[in-house]
């Protein structure tokens, strides 16, 4: 017996309650890792993003733009540089992961830093996989950079846009100092200082250490839930069906398996 597969475009009706009455755009694709600005909004890492938090895959505009919002007024928050977008620390070569929620035939993918085109990846005018990765050399661009990733569709005049903030060859924290080549020398005092021993030993209280709450790890075979980290290969149940995770991610509402079928989840 042949199994029927629910494609994302058919399943979009399930978004109604999540979007509080807003009509979502058709699903397409975006950069999920390192997290693009729309991915940060969708995960809640950046708050008050507006509609883009519900449809990170929908930043679509005419080909040839150089904007993070694809020229869509409702997504203009993505081009707001005053928000101090967090930059992901990466090495000199970066693996960009696209999640395709509608697998359009592809002309190519392009990567820009400023006005400089960093790389072009040929799509062969073929339908891509649901998850596509590109290894891009950014060694010529150390430090904090904003990468514009563009997915040029082969059978329309449009493209999809994602901006990713990176710290190339750096760290997420402050800049580190340099290691001295020789150990510093100190001059010993001519006479040893005298000290009086305290009559009683001082008492100290060990500080209590707190740690940020961790995202719970999904239990394979359990029911799907938002706010849970799923790993590739994990199985979940949702609305009476079983799905297998295709790409590790932290689940949010509007990423239910029935909606992101074939992009994040494979029906079994």
Coordinates of C-alpha atoms in Angstrom, one line a residue, residues 113-219:
X113 CA 29.3 40.5 2.8
X114 CA 28.6 44.2 2.1
X115 CA 28.8 44.7 -1.7
X116 CA 31.2 41.8 -2.1
X117 CA 29.9 38.5 -3.4
X118 CA 31.6 35.8 -1.3
X119 CA 30.3 32.7 -3.0
X120 CA 27.9 31.3 -5.6
X121 CA 26.6 27.8 -5.4
X122 CA 24.9 26.4 -8.6
X123 CA 21.5 24.9 -8.2
X124 CA 21.4 23.4 -11.7
X125 CA 17.8 24.5 -12.1
X126 CA 16.9 21.3 -10.1
X127 CA 14.6 20.8 -7.1
X128 CA 16.8 20.9 -3.9
X129 CA 16.6 18.6 -1.0
X130 CA 14.5 19.6 2.0
X131 CA 17.7 20.5 3.9
X132 CA 20.6 22.0 2.0
X133 CA 24.1 22.8 3.4
X134 CA 26.9 24.9 1.9
X135 CA 30.4 25.2 3.2
X136 CA 31.5 28.8 2.6
X137 CA 35.1 30.1 3.1
X138 CA 35.0 33.4 5.0
X139 CA 38.7 33.5 6.0
X140 CA 39.1 36.8 4.1
X141 CA 36.5 38.5 6.4
X142 CA 37.5 38.1 10.0
X143 CA 35.6 39.7 12.8
X144 CA 31.9 40.7 13.1
X145 CA 30.2 40.4 9.7
X146 CA 26.7 40.4 8.4
X147 CA 26.2 37.7 5.7
X148 CA 23.3 38.1 3.2
X149 CA 22.4 34.6 1.9
X150 CA 20.1 34.6 -1.2
X151 CA 18.2 31.7 -2.7
X152 CA 17.5 32.5 -6.4
X153 CA 14.5 30.5 -7.7
X154 CA 14.8 28.9 -11.1
X155 CA 11.2 29.2 -12.2
X156 CA 10.1 32.6 -10.9
X157 CA 11.5 36.1 -10.8
X158 CA 11.9 36.0 -7.0
X159 CA 14.4 35.1 -4.5
X160 CA 14.5 34.4 -0.7
X161 CA 16.7 36.3 1.6
X162 CA 18.4 35.6 5.0
X163 CA 20.8 37.7 6.9
X164 CA 23.2 36.0 9.3
X165 CA 25.3 37.8 11.9
X166 CA 28.6 36.2 12.6
X167 CA 31.9 36.7 14.4
X168 CA 34.3 35.0 12.0
X169 CA 37.3 33.5 13.7
X170 CA 36.2 35.0 17.0
X171 CA 34.1 34.3 20.1
X172 CA 30.7 35.4 21.4
X173 CA 32.3 37.3 24.3
X174 CA 34.8 40.1 24.5
X175 CA 38.1 40.1 22.7
X176 CA 40.9 38.2 24.3
X177 CA 44.3 39.6 25.0
X178 CA 47.6 38.4 23.6
X179 CA 49.8 35.8 25.4
X180 CA 53.2 37.3 26.4
X181 CA 56.2 35.6 24.9
X182 CA 58.2 35.7 28.1
X183 CA 57.1 35.4 31.7
X184 CA 57.0 38.8 33.6
X185 CA 59.9 39.2 36.1
X186 CA 59.3 40.5 39.7
X187 CA 61.8 41.7 42.2
X188 CA 61.8 40.0 45.5
X189 CA 61.6 42.3 48.6
X190 CA 64.8 42.7 50.6
X191 CA 63.0 41.9 53.8
X192 CA 60.1 39.6 54.4
X193 CA 56.9 41.4 55.6
X194 CA 55.7 40.4 59.1
X195 CA 52.2 39.4 59.6
X196 CA 50.2 38.5 62.7
X197 CA 48.2 35.3 62.6
X198 CA 44.5 35.9 63.2
X199 CA 43.2 34.7 66.5
X200 CA 40.3 32.9 64.8
X201 CA 40.1 31.5 61.3
X202 CA 37.7 33.6 59.2
X203 CA 34.6 31.8 58.1
X204 CA 33.5 32.0 54.5
X205 CA 30.3 30.9 52.8
X206 CA 30.7 29.2 49.5
X207 CA 28.7 31.1 46.8
X208 CA 25.8 29.4 45.3
X209 CA 26.1 28.8 41.6
X210 CA 23.3 29.1 39.2
X211 CA 23.1 28.0 35.7
X212 CA 20.9 28.9 32.8
X213 CA 18.0 26.5 32.4
X214 CA 18.8 24.0 29.7
X215 CA 16.5 23.2 26.8
X216 CA 15.0 19.7 27.6
X217 CA 16.2 17.0 25.3
X218 CA 13.4 15.2 23.5
X219 CA 12.7 11.6 24.4

